[in-house]
Short mmCIF file of C-alpha atoms and ligand atoms in Angstrom, two decimals:
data_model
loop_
_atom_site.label_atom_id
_atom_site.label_comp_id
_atom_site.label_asym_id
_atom_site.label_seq_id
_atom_site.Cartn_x
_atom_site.Cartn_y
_atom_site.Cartn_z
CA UNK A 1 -19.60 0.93 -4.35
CA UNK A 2 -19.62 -2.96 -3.69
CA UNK A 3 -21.81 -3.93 -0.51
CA UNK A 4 -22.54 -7.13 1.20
CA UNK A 5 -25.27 -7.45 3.53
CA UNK A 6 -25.82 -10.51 5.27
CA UNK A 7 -24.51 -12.76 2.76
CA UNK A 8 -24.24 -16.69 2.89
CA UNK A 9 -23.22 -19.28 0.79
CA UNK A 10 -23.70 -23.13 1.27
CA UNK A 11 -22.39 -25.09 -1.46
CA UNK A 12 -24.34 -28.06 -2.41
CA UNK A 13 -22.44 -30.51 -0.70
CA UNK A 14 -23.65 -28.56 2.53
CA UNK A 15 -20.17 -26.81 3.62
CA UNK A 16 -20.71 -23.29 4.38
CA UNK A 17 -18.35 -21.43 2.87
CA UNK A 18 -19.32 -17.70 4.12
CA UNK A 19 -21.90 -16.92 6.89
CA UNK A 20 -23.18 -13.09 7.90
CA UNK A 21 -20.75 -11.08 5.65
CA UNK A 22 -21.82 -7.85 5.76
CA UNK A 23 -19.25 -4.74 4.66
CA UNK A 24 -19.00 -2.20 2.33
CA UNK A 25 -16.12 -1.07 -0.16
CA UNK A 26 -15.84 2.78 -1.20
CA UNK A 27 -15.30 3.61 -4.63
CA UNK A 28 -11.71 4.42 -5.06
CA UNK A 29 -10.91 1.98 -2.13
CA UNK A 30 -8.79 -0.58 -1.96
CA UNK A 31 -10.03 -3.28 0.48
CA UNK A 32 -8.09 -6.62 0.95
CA UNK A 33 -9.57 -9.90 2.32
CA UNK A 34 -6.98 -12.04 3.91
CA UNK A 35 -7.28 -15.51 5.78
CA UNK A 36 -5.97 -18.74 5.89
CA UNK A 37 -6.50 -21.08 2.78
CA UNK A 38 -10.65 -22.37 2.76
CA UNK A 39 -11.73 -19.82 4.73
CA UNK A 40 -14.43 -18.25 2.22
CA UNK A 41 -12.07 -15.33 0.42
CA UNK A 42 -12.52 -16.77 -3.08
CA UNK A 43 -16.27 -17.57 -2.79
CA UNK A 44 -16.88 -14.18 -1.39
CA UNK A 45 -15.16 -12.38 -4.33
CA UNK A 46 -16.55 -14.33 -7.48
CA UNK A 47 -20.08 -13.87 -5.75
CA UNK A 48 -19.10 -10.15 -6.65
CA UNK A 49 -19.40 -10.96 -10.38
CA UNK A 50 -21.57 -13.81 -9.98
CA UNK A 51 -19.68 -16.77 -11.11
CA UNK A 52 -20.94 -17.97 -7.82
CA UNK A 53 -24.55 -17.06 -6.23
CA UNK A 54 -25.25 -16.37 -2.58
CA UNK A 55 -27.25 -18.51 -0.44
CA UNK A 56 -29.23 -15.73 1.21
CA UNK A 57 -28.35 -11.86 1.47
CA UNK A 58 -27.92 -9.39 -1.11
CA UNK A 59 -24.45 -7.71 -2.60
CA UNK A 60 -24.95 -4.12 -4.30
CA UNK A 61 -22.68 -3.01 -7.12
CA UNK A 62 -23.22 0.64 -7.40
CA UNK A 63 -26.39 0.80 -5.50
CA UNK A 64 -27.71 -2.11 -7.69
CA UNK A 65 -28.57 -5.43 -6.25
CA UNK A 66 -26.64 -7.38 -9.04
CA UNK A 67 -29.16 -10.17 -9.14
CA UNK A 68 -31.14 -7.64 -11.26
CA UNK A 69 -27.75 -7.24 -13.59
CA UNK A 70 -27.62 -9.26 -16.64
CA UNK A 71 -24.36 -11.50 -15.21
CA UNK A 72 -22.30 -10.96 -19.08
CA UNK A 73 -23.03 -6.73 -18.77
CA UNK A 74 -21.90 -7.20 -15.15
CA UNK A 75 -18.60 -8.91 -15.68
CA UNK A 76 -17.75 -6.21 -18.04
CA UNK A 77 -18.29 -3.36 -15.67
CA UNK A 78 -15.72 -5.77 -13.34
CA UNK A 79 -12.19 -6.26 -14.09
CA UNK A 80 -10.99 -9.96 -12.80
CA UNK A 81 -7.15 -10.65 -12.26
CA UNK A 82 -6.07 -14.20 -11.35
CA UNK A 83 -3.34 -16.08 -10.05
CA UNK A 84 -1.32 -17.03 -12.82
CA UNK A 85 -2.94 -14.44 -15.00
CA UNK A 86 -5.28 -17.20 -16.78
CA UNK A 87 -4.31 -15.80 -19.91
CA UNK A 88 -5.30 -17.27 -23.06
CA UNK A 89 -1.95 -19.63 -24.06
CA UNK A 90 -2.89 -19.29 -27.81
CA UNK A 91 -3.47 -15.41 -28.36
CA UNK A 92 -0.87 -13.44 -28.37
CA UNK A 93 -0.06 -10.48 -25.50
CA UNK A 94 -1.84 -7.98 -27.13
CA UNK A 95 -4.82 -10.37 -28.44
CA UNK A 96 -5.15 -11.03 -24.86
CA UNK A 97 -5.27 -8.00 -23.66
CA UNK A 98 -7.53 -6.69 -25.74
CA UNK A 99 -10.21 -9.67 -25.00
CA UNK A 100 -13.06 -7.88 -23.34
CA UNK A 101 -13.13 -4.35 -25.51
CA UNK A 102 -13.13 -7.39 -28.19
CA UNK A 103 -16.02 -8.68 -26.55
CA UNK A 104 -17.82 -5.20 -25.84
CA UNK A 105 -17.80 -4.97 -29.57
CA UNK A 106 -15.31 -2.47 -30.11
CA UNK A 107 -13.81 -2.28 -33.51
CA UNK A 108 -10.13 -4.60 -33.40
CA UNK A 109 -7.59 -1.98 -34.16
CA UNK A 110 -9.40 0.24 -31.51
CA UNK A 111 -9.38 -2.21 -29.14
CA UNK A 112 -5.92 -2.90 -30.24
CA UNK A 113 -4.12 0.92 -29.76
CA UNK A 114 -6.32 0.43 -26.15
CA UNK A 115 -4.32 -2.48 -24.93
CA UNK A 116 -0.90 -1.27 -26.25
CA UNK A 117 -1.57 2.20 -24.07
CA UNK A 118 -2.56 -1.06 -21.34
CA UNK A 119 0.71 -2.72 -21.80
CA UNK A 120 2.68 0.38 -21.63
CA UNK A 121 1.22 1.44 -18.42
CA UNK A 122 1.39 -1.68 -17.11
CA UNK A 123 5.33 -1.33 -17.75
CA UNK A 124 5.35 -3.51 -20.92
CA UNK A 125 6.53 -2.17 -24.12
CA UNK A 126 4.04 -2.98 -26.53
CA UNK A 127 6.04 -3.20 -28.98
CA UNK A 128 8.45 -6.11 -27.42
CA UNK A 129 5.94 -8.24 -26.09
CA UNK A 130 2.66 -7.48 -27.55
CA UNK A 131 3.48 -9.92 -30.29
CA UNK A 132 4.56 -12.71 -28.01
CA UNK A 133 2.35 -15.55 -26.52
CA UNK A 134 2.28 -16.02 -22.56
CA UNK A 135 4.50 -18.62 -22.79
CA UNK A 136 7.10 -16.54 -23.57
CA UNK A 137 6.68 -14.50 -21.18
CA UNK A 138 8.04 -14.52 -17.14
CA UNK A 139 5.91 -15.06 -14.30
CA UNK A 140 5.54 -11.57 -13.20
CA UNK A 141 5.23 -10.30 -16.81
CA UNK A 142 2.12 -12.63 -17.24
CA UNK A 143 0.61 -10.99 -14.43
CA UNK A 144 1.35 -7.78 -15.46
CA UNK A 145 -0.59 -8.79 -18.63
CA UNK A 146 -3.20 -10.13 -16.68
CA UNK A 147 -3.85 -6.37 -15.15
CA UNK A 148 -3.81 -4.76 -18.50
CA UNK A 149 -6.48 -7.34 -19.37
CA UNK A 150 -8.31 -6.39 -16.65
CA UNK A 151 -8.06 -2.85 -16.87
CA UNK A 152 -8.70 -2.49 -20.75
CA UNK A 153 -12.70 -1.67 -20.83
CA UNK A 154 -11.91 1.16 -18.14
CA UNK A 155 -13.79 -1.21 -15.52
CA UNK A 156 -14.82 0.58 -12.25
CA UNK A 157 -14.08 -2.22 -10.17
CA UNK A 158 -11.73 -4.65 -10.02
CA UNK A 159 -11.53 -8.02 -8.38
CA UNK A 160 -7.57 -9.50 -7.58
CA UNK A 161 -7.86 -12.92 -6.32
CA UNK A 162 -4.22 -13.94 -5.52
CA UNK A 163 -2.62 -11.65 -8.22
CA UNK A 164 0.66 -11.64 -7.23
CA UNK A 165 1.06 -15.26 -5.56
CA UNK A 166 2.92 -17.02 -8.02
CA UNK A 167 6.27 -15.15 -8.25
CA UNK A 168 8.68 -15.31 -6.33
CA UNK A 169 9.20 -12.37 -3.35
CA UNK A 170 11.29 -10.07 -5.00
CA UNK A 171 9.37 -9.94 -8.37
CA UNK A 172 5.93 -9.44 -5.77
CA UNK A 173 7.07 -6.43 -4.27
CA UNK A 174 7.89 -4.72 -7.39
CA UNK A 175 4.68 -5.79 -8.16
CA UNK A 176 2.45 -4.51 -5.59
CA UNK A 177 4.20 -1.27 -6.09
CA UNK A 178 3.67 -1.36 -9.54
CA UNK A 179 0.04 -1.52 -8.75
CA UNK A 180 -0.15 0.41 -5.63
CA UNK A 181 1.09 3.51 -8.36
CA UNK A 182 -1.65 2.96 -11.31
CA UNK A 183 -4.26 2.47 -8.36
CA UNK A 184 -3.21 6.26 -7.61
CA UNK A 185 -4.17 7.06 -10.55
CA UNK A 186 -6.80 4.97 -11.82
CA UNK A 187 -8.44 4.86 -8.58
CA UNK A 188 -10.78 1.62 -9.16
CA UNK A 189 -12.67 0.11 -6.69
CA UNK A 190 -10.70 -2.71 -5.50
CA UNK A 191 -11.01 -6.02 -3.76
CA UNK A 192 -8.37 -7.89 -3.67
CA UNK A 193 -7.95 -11.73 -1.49
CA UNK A 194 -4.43 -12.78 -0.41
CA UNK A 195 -3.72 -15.36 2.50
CA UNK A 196 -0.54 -13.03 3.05
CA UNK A 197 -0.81 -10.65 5.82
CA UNK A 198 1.97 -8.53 4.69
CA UNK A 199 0.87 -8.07 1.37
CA UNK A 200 -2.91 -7.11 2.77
CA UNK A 201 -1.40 -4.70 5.04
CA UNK A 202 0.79 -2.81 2.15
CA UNK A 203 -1.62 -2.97 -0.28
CA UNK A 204 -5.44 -2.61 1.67
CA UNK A 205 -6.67 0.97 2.59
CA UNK A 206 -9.02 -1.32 4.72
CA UNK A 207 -8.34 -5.19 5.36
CA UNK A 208 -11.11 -7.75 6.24
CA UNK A 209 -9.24 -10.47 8.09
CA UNK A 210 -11.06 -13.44 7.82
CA UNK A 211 -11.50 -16.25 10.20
CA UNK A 212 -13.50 -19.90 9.01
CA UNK A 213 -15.99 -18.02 6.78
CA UNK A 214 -16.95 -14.76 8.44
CA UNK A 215 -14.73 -11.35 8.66
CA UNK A 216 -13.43 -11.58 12.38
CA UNK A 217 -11.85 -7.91 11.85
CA UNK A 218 -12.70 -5.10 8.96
CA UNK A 219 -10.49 -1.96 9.57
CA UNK A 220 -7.25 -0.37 8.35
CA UNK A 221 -4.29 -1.94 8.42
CA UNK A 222 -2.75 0.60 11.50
CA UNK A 223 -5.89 -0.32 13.46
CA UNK A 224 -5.50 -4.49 13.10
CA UNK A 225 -1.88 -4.41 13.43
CA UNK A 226 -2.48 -2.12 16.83
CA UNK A 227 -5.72 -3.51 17.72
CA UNK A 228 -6.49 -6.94 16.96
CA UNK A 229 -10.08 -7.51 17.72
CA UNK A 230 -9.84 -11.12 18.69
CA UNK A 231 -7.30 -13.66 19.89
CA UNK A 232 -7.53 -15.20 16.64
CA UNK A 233 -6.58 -12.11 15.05
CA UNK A 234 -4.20 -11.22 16.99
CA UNK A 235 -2.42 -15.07 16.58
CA UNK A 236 -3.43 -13.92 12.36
CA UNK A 237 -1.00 -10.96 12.12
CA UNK A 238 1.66 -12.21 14.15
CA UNK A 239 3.65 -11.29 16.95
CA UNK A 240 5.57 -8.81 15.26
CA UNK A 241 2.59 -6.90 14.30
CA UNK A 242 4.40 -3.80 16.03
CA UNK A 243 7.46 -4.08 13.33
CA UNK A 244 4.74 -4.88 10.95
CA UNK A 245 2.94 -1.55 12.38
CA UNK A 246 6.12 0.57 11.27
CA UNK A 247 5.05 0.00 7.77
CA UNK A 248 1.62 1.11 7.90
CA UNK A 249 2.35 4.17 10.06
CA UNK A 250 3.08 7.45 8.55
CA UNK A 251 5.48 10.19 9.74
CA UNK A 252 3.34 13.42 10.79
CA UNK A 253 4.93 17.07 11.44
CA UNK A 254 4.12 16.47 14.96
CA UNK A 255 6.35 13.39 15.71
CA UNK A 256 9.31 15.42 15.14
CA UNK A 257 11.83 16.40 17.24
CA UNK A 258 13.48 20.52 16.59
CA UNK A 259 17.14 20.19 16.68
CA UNK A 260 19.64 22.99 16.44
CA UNK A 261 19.86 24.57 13.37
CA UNK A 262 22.90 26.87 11.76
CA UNK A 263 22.06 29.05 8.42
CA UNK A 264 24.84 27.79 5.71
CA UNK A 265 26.11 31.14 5.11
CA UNK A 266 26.67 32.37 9.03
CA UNK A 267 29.92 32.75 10.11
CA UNK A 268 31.56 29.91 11.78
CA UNK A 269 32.91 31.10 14.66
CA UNK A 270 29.31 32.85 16.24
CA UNK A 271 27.74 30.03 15.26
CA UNK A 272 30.02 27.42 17.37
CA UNK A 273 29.79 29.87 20.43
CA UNK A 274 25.90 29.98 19.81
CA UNK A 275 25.89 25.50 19.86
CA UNK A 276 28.19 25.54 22.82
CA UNK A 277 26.25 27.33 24.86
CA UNK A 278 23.30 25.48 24.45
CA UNK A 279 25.27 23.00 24.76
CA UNK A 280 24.80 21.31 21.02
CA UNK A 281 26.99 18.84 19.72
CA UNK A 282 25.69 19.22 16.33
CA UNK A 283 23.66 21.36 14.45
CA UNK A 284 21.18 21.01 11.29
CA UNK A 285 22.54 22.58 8.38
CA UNK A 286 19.80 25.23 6.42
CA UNK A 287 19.54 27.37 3.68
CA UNK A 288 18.29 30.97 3.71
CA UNK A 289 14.65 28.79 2.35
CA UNK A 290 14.70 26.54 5.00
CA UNK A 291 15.98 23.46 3.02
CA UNK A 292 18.04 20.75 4.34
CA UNK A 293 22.03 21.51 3.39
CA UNK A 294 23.98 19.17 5.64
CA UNK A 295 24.65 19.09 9.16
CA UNK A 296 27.61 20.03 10.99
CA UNK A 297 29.84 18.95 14.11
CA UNK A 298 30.19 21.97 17.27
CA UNK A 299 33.68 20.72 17.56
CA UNK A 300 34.37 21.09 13.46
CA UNK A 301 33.44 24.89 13.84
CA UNK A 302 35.08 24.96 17.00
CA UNK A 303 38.18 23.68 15.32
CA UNK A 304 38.15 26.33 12.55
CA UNK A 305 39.08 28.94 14.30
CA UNK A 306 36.62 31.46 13.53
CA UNK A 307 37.71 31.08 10.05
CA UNK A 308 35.16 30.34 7.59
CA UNK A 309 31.28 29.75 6.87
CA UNK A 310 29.33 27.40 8.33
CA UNK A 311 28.65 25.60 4.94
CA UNK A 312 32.57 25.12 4.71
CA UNK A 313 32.42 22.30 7.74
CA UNK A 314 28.74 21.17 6.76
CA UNK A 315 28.59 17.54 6.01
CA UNK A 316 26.26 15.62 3.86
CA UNK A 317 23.09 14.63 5.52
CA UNK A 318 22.27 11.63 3.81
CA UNK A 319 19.65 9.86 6.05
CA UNK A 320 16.25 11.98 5.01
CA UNK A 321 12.98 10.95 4.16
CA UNK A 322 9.69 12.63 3.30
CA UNK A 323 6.88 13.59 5.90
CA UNK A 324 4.24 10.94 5.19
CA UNK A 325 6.62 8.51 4.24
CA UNK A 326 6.37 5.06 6.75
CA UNK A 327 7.76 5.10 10.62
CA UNK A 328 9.82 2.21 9.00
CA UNK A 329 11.53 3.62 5.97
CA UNK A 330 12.86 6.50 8.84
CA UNK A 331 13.81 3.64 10.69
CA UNK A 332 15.94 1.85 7.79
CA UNK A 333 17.37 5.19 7.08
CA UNK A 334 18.90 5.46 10.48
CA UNK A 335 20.24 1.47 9.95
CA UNK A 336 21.36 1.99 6.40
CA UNK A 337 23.49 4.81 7.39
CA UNK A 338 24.59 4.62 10.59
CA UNK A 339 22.54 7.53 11.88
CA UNK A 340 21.30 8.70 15.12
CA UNK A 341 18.40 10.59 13.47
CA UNK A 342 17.12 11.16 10.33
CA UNK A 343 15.64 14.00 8.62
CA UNK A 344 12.45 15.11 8.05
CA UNK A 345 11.59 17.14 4.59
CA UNK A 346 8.39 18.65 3.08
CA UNK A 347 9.79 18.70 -0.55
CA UNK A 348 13.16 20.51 0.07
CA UNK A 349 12.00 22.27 3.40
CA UNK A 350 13.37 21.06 6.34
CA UNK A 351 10.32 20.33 8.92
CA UNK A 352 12.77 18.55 12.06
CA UNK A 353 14.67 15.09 12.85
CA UNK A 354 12.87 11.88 14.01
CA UNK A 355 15.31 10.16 16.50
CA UNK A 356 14.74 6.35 17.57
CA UNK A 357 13.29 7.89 20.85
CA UNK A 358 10.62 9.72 18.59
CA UNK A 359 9.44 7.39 16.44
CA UNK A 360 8.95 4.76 19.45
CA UNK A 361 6.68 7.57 20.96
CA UNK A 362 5.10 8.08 17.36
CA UNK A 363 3.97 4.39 17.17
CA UNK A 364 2.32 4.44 20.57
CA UNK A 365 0.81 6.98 20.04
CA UNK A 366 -0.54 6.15 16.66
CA UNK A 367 -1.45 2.93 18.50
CA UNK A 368 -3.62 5.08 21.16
CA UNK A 369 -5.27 7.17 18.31
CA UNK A 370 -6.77 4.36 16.06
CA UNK A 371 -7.94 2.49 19.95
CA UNK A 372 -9.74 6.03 20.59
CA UNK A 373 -10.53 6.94 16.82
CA UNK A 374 -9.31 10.37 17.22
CA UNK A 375 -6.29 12.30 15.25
CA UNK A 376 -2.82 10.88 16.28
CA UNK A 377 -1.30 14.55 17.67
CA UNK A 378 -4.60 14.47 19.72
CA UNK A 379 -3.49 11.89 22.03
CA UNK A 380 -2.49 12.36 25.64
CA UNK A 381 0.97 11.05 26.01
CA UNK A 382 3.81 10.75 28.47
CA UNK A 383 7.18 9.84 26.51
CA UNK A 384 10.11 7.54 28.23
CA UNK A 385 11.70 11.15 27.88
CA UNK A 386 9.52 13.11 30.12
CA UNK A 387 8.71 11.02 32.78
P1 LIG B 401 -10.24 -19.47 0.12
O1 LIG B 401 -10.28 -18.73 -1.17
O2 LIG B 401 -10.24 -18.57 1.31
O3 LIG B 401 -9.11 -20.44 0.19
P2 LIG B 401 -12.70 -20.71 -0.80
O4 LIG B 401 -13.70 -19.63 -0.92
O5 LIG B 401 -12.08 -21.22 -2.04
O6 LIG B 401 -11.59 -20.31 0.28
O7 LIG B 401 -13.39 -21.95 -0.06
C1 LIG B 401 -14.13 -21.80 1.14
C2 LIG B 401 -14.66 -23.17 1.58
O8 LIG B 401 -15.62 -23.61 0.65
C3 LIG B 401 -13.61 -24.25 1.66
O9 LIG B 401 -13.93 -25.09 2.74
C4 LIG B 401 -13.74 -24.96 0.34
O10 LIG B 401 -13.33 -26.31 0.45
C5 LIG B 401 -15.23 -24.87 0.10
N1 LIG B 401 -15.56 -24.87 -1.33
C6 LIG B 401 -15.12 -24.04 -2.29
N2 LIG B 401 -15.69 -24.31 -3.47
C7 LIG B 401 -16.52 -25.35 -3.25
C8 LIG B 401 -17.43 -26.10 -4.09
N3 LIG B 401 -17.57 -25.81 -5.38
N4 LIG B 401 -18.12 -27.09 -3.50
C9 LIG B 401 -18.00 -27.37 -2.19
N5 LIG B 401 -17.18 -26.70 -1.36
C10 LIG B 401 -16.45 -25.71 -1.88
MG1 LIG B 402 -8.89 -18.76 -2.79
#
């Protein structure tokens, strides 16, 4: 959808901003370029819309070399979000975001129902702030605005320079996530520059990690957080990349461990002979489906005398997450409440535990799969466990 190929750009004062950029972003994809400050990730993006020209090489929109594209007709086939929105201080909310179907020629109160349905999805009631000016609005609500803006004429791509740099943490991570779930939907073509490495690894399907003026890595986030390509890469992401890793690394069927399990309606005392004998101090909790009830203690059905059900001494299990949900949300789970393990679910079915021992393994190996590009429950491995 957007392709460089051997780009350059020297500015007229003879610094060379970006030298040999060659890459490619997939329509639908979300591809972040991240770098210290002045090391080419602005240039390279408004080259994209041509609010800067390239020195030498060629960048395809769409299979078209846009130096054949009328620059105005181009811009409105691109979305452009900056930091601190850049919104227009004298139009109001709505006025603002409906700038470019304005400018597309649409009639006003078309363009006008469009950027309410904007604001709205953008998590703005039109109807409280569309009348307001962007002064009167917070930080992260301008840049909220400055998305609907962006998004109004249904642009397949979209270009984020900075989008969410100028709030403060907790108002960026709501944020991203905000925009992480209307990319899901919208699925535009994204490119998006941040000089945070945390933010490029939540938010990048891919992430070009640039060093002075030329990508020094271009690969998911798993595979530069496992598998720096250079030094300088490696110094980039930090030396917590592994904790880093835990975020970018999802929780497959096959990391799991298959505890003992006791159906909710058995009788208690079978059920603790059954666990002692194999010798189980606990026991995951089911329902005749196969979803996740509780848990329950050998010793508390032990204890009962062979009175009861097992779902009469089943606990709460309150540590679960989803399959495909990150290593490190499992691993916050186990923190948050004190757990040894956490469950696994696939909706309400119960697919196994993932114990600290587990997920360790689960990250190497994930590790091992992106350095031999092949499936993560492909990989040879010998866990602390059975060696
Ligand atoms: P980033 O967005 O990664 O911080 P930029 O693309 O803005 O980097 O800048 C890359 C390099 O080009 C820097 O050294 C910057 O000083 C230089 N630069 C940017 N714009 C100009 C310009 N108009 N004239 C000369 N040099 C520029
Ligand atoms: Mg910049």
């Amino acid at each position: 959808m957007i392709r460089f190929e051997q780009v350059a750009k020297v500015y007229p004062d003879g610094t060379t901003a970006v030298d040999g950029l060659s890459f490619e972003v997939a329509e639908g994809e979300l591809v972040t370029l991240v770098g210290p400050s002045g090391c080419g990730k602005t240039t390279t993006m408004m080259m994209v819309n041509r609010l800067i020209e390239p020195t030498s090489g060629r960048i395809l929109v769409g299979g078209e070399d846009i130096r054949t594209v009328d620059p105005v007709k181009l811009r409105r086939r691109i979305g452009y979000v900056i930091q601190q929105a850049g919104l227009f201080p004298h139009r109001t909310v709505l006025d603002n975001t409906a700038t470019v179907p304005v400018l597309t020629g649409w009639k006003k109160s078309r363009a006008r129902a469009r950027a309410a349905e904007l604001l709205d999805l953008v998590g703005l009631d039109p109807s409280v702030y569309g009348g307001r000016y962007p002064a009167q609005l917070s930080g992260g609500q301008r840049q909220r605005v400055g998305v609907a803006r962006a998004l109004a004429a249904d642009p397949p791509v979209l270009l984020m320079d900075e989008p969410f740099g100028a709030v403060d943490p907790v108002v960026r991570e709501r944020l991203q996530n905000e925009f992480l779930n209307l990319q899901a939907t919208v699925r535009k073509t994204v490119l998006m520059v941040t000089h945070d490495i945390e933010e490029a690894v939540r938010m990048g399907d891919r992430i070009a990690v640039y060093g002075q003026g030329r990508i020094e890595q271009f690969d998911t986030p798993g595979a530069v957080l496992g598998t720096p390509a250079t030094p300088y890469v490696a110094r980039f992401v930090g030396t917590d990349r592994g904790l880093k890793r835990l975020s970018v690394t999802a929780i497959e069927a096959a990391d799991l461990e298959q505890p003992p399990t006791a159906r909710v309606d058995e009788p208690a005392a079978p059920a603790a002979a059954r666990l002692r004998a194999d010798e189980a101090r606990w026991a995951v909790v089911l329902d005749r489906a196969g979803a996740l009830h509780g848990w329950v203690a050998t010793e508390a059905l032990s204890l009962a005398g062979g009175r009861g059900t097992v779902g009469d001494l089943a606990r709460r299990m309150d540590a679960w997450v989803p399959v495909g949900a990150p290593l490190k949300q499992a691993f916050s789970e186990m923190l948050q409440h004190d757990a040894g393990w956490v469950a696994v679910l696939d909706g309400d079915r119960f697919l196994g535990v993932l114990t600290p021992a587990k997920l360790h393994e689960a990250l190497r190996r994930s590790v091992d799969a992106d350095a031999q590009g092949v499936a993560r429950d492909e990989v040879e491995f010998d866990s602390v466990a059975d060696a």
